[in-house]
């Protein structure tokens, strides 16, 4: 699925027990995804709820993902496993995804500052060369 970035969404009843590095990394780099893909695993919880974990391409397991939550919600709705709006329970918190009949999505949820970072001079110099 493409939401501006590529996603592979898989329903798995054992989502909480998955060894995400062992299963997510090989899927991210599978030949089907020449530009790699984000990989979401979900299971239905209730009519309007799913539990989701995400393996982000190039980053590994993350606590949450807006596009990943949206992709998982769309997949669950299309598969008849959930109905819109879908509350997506991720390790980083809950997001709500509305999926319209034409599969457009509207994502709502909180935003929290998680960390600060700094770029080294070498990295910045590399960007300037681009």
PDB file of C-alpha atoms in Angstrom:
ATOM      1  CA  UNK A   1       0.000   0.000   0.000  1.00  0.00           C
ATOM      2  CA  UNK A   2       1.245   3.509  -0.698  1.00  0.00           C
ATOM      3  CA  UNK A   3       0.366   6.464   1.512  1.00  0.00           C
ATOM      4  CA  UNK A   4       3.112   8.644   0.104  1.00  0.00           C
ATOM      5  CA  UNK A   5       5.559   6.017   1.321  1.00  0.00           C
ATOM      6  CA  UNK A   6       5.435   2.235   0.834  1.00  0.00           C
ATOM      7  CA  UNK A   7       3.815  -0.059   3.414  1.00  0.00           C
ATOM      8  CA  UNK A   8       3.380  -3.793   3.801  1.00  0.00           C
ATOM      9  CA  UNK A   9       0.557  -4.515   6.270  1.00  0.00           C
ATOM     10  CA  UNK A  10       0.147  -7.975   7.794  1.00  0.00           C
ATOM     11  CA  UNK A  11      -2.556  -9.220  10.134  1.00  0.00           C
ATOM     12  CA  UNK A  12      -1.096 -11.359  12.907  1.00  0.00           C
ATOM     13  CA  UNK A  13      -2.922 -12.501  16.037  1.00  0.00           C
ATOM     14  CA  UNK A  14       0.433 -12.734  17.870  1.00  0.00           C
ATOM     15  CA  UNK A  15       1.437  -9.122  17.179  1.00  0.00           C
ATOM     16  CA  UNK A  16       2.551  -8.530  20.780  1.00  0.00           C
ATOM     17  CA  UNK A  17       4.857 -11.552  20.779  1.00  0.00           C
ATOM     18  CA  UNK A  18       6.523 -10.923  17.413  1.00  0.00           C
ATOM     19  CA  UNK A  19      10.293 -10.569  17.257  1.00  0.00           C
ATOM     20  CA  UNK A  20      10.029  -7.470  15.056  1.00  0.00           C
ATOM     21  CA  UNK A  21      13.703  -7.310  14.024  1.00  0.00           C
ATOM     22  CA  UNK A  22      13.558 -10.963  12.949  1.00  0.00           C
ATOM     23  CA  UNK A  23      10.390 -10.596  10.883  1.00  0.00           C
ATOM     24  CA  UNK A  24      10.253  -6.903   9.954  1.00  0.00           C
ATOM     25  CA  UNK A  25      13.760  -6.399   8.594  1.00  0.00           C
ATOM     26  CA  UNK A  26      13.598  -9.139   5.932  1.00  0.00           C
ATOM     27  CA  UNK A  27      10.200  -7.915   4.728  1.00  0.00           C
ATOM     28  CA  UNK A  28      11.426  -4.297   4.605  1.00  0.00           C
ATOM     29  CA  UNK A  29      14.185  -5.351   2.194  1.00  0.00           C
ATOM     30  CA  UNK A  30      12.275  -8.004   0.208  1.00  0.00           C
ATOM     31  CA  UNK A  31      12.671  -7.890  -3.582  1.00  0.00           C
ATOM     32  CA  UNK A  32       8.973  -6.958  -3.885  1.00  0.00           C
ATOM     33  CA  UNK A  33       9.920  -3.575  -2.385  1.00  0.00           C
ATOM     34  CA  UNK A  34      12.808  -2.154  -4.456  1.00  0.00           C
ATOM     35  CA  UNK A  35      12.740   1.058  -2.373  1.00  0.00           C
ATOM     36  CA  UNK A  36      12.156  -0.921   0.832  1.00  0.00           C
ATOM     37  CA  UNK A  37       8.916  -0.681   2.814  1.00  0.00           C
ATOM     38  CA  UNK A  38       7.550   0.113   6.233  1.00  0.00           C
ATOM     39  CA  UNK A  39       6.049  -3.030   7.739  1.00  0.00           C
ATOM     40  CA  UNK A  40       3.007  -2.981  10.006  1.00  0.00           C
ATOM     41  CA  UNK A  41       1.624  -5.913  11.951  1.00  0.00           C
ATOM     42  CA  UNK A  42      -1.869  -5.607  13.413  1.00  0.00           C
ATOM     43  CA  UNK A  43      -4.615  -7.594  15.054  1.00  0.00           C
ATOM     44  CA  UNK A  44      -8.263  -6.636  15.478  1.00  0.00           C
ATOM     45  CA  UNK A  45      -9.229  -5.770  19.066  1.00  0.00           C
ATOM     46  CA  UNK A  46     -12.840  -4.643  18.647  1.00  0.00           C
ATOM     47  CA  UNK A  47     -15.132  -3.392  15.890  1.00  0.00           C
ATOM     48  CA  UNK A  48     -13.375  -0.001  15.803  1.00  0.00           C
ATOM     49  CA  UNK A  49      -9.967  -0.900  17.287  1.00  0.00           C
ATOM     50  CA  UNK A  50      -6.755  -2.593  16.229  1.00  0.00           C
ATOM     51  CA  UNK A  51      -3.420  -3.221  17.932  1.00  0.00           C
ATOM     52  CA  UNK A  52      -0.434  -2.334  15.710  1.00  0.00           C
ATOM     53  CA  UNK A  53       3.358  -2.528  15.796  1.00  0.00           C
ATOM     54  CA  UNK A  54       5.561  -0.998  13.146  1.00  0.00           C
ATOM     55  CA  UNK A  55       8.960  -1.676  11.615  1.00  0.00           C
ATOM     56  CA  UNK A  56      10.016   1.580   9.901  1.00  0.00           C
ATOM     57  CA  UNK A  57      12.250   1.279   6.863  1.00  0.00           C
ATOM     58  CA  UNK A  58      15.706   2.484   7.702  1.00  0.00           C
ATOM     59  CA  UNK A  59      14.893   2.997  11.400  1.00  0.00           C
ATOM     60  CA  UNK A  60      13.697  -0.339  12.818  1.00  0.00           C
ATOM     61  CA  UNK A  61      10.939  -0.693  15.377  1.00  0.00           C
ATOM     62  CA  UNK A  62       9.348   2.606  16.395  1.00  0.00           C
ATOM     63  CA  UNK A  63       6.740   3.424  19.018  1.00  0.00           C
ATOM     64  CA  UNK A  64       4.240   4.818  16.540  1.00  0.00           C
ATOM     65  CA  UNK A  65       3.780   5.975  12.968  1.00  0.00           C
ATOM     66  CA  UNK A  66       1.095   8.152  11.451  1.00  0.00           C
ATOM     67  CA  UNK A  67       1.354   6.674   7.976  1.00  0.00           C
ATOM     68  CA  UNK A  68       1.779   3.184   9.454  1.00  0.00           C
ATOM     69  CA  UNK A  69      -1.331   3.577  11.606  1.00  0.00           C
ATOM     70  CA  UNK A  70      -3.225   4.839   8.569  1.00  0.00           C
ATOM     71  CA  UNK A  71      -2.035   1.926   6.419  1.00  0.00           C
ATOM     72  CA  UNK A  72      -2.968  -0.637   9.078  1.00  0.00           C
ATOM     73  CA  UNK A  73      -6.405   0.942   9.564  1.00  0.00           C
ATOM     74  CA  UNK A  74      -7.093   0.958   5.804  1.00  0.00           C
ATOM     75  CA  UNK A  75      -5.991  -2.677   5.528  1.00  0.00           C
ATOM     76  CA  UNK A  76      -8.217  -3.683   8.455  1.00  0.00           C
ATOM     77  CA  UNK A  77     -11.234  -1.847   6.998  1.00  0.00           C
ATOM     78  CA  UNK A  78     -10.714  -3.245   3.479  1.00  0.00           C
ATOM     79  CA  UNK A  79     -10.343  -6.762   4.911  1.00  0.00           C
ATOM     80  CA  UNK A  80     -13.555  -6.353   6.912  1.00  0.00           C
ATOM     81  CA  UNK A  81     -11.635  -6.735  10.181  1.00  0.00           C
ATOM     82  CA  UNK A  82     -12.542  -3.268  11.531  1.00  0.00           C
ATOM     83  CA  UNK A  83     -14.914  -0.407  10.819  1.00  0.00           C
ATOM     84  CA  UNK A  84     -14.095   3.276  10.521  1.00  0.00           C
ATOM     85  CA  UNK A  85     -13.190   5.199  12.559  1.00  0.00           C
ATOM     86  CA  UNK A  86     -10.410   2.904  13.746  1.00  0.00           C
ATOM     87  CA  UNK A  87      -8.505   3.522  16.978  1.00  0.00           C
ATOM     88  CA  UNK A  88      -4.983   2.223  16.448  1.00  0.00           C
ATOM     89  CA  UNK A  89      -3.264   1.144  19.661  1.00  0.00           C
ATOM     90  CA  UNK A  90       0.512   1.443  19.228  1.00  0.00           C
ATOM     91  CA  UNK A  91       3.246   1.298  21.853  1.00  0.00           C
ATOM     92  CA  UNK A  92       3.576   5.088  21.681  1.00  0.00           C
ATOM     93  CA  UNK A  93      -0.136   5.754  22.180  1.00  0.00           C
ATOM     94  CA  UNK A  94      -3.437   5.747  20.368  1.00  0.00           C
ATOM     95  CA  UNK A  95      -4.283   7.369  17.040  1.00  0.00           C
ATOM     96  CA  UNK A  96      -7.692   7.540  15.379  1.00  0.00           C
ATOM     97  CA  UNK A  97      -7.963   6.935  11.640  1.00  0.00           C
ATOM     98  CA  UNK A  98     -11.122   7.689   9.691  1.00  0.00           C
ATOM     99  CA  UNK A  99     -11.291   5.715   6.432  1.00  0.00           C
ATOM    100  CA  UNK A 100     -13.786   6.998   3.859  1.00  0.00           C
ATOM    101  CA  UNK A 101     -15.574   4.921   1.223  1.00  0.00           C
ATOM    102  CA  UNK A 102     -12.982   6.035  -1.359  1.00  0.00           C
ATOM    103  CA  UNK A 103     -10.188   5.029   1.089  1.00  0.00           C
ATOM    104  CA  UNK A 104      -9.133   8.574   1.910  1.00  0.00           C
ATOM    105  CA  UNK A 105      -7.826   8.815   5.471  1.00  0.00           C
ATOM    106  CA  UNK A 106      -7.984  11.382   8.248  1.00  0.00           C
ATOM    107  CA  UNK A 107      -5.581  10.860  11.128  1.00  0.00           C
ATOM    108  CA  UNK A 108      -6.026  12.444  14.555  1.00  0.00           C
ATOM    109  CA  UNK A 109      -4.124  12.050  17.782  1.00  0.00           C
ATOM    110  CA  UNK A 110      -1.744  13.722  20.204  1.00  0.00           C
ATOM    111  CA  UNK A 111       1.728  14.998  19.400  1.00  0.00           C
ATOM    112  CA  UNK A 112       4.512  14.766  21.964  1.00  0.00           C
ATOM    113  CA  UNK A 113       8.108  15.956  21.966  1.00  0.00           C
ATOM    114  CA  UNK A 114      10.242  12.832  22.333  1.00  0.00           C
ATOM    115  CA  UNK A 115      13.848  13.983  21.936  1.00  0.00           C
ATOM    116  CA  UNK A 116      16.268  16.599  20.655  1.00  0.00           C
ATOM    117  CA  UNK A 117      19.191  15.987  18.356  1.00  0.00           C
ATOM    118  CA  UNK A 118      22.088  17.740  16.670  1.00  0.00           C
ATOM    119  CA  UNK A 119      23.787  17.193  13.341  1.00  0.00           C
ATOM    120  CA  UNK A 120      27.552  17.027  13.104  1.00  0.00           C
ATOM    121  CA  UNK A 121      29.468  19.479  10.932  1.00  0.00           C
ATOM    122  CA  UNK A 122      30.394  16.650   8.551  1.00  0.00           C
ATOM    123  CA  UNK A 123      26.720  15.794   7.989  1.00  0.00           C
ATOM    124  CA  UNK A 124      25.761  19.426   7.432  1.00  0.00           C
ATOM    125  CA  UNK A 125      28.659  19.895   4.994  1.00  0.00           C
ATOM    126  CA  UNK A 126      27.406  16.829   3.086  1.00  0.00           C
ATOM    127  CA  UNK A 127      23.949  18.369   2.822  1.00  0.00           C
ATOM    128  CA  UNK A 128      25.415  21.610   1.501  1.00  0.00           C
ATOM    129  CA  UNK A 129      27.106  19.652  -1.330  1.00  0.00           C
ATOM    130  CA  UNK A 130      23.738  18.288  -2.439  1.00  0.00           C
TER     131      UNK A 130
END
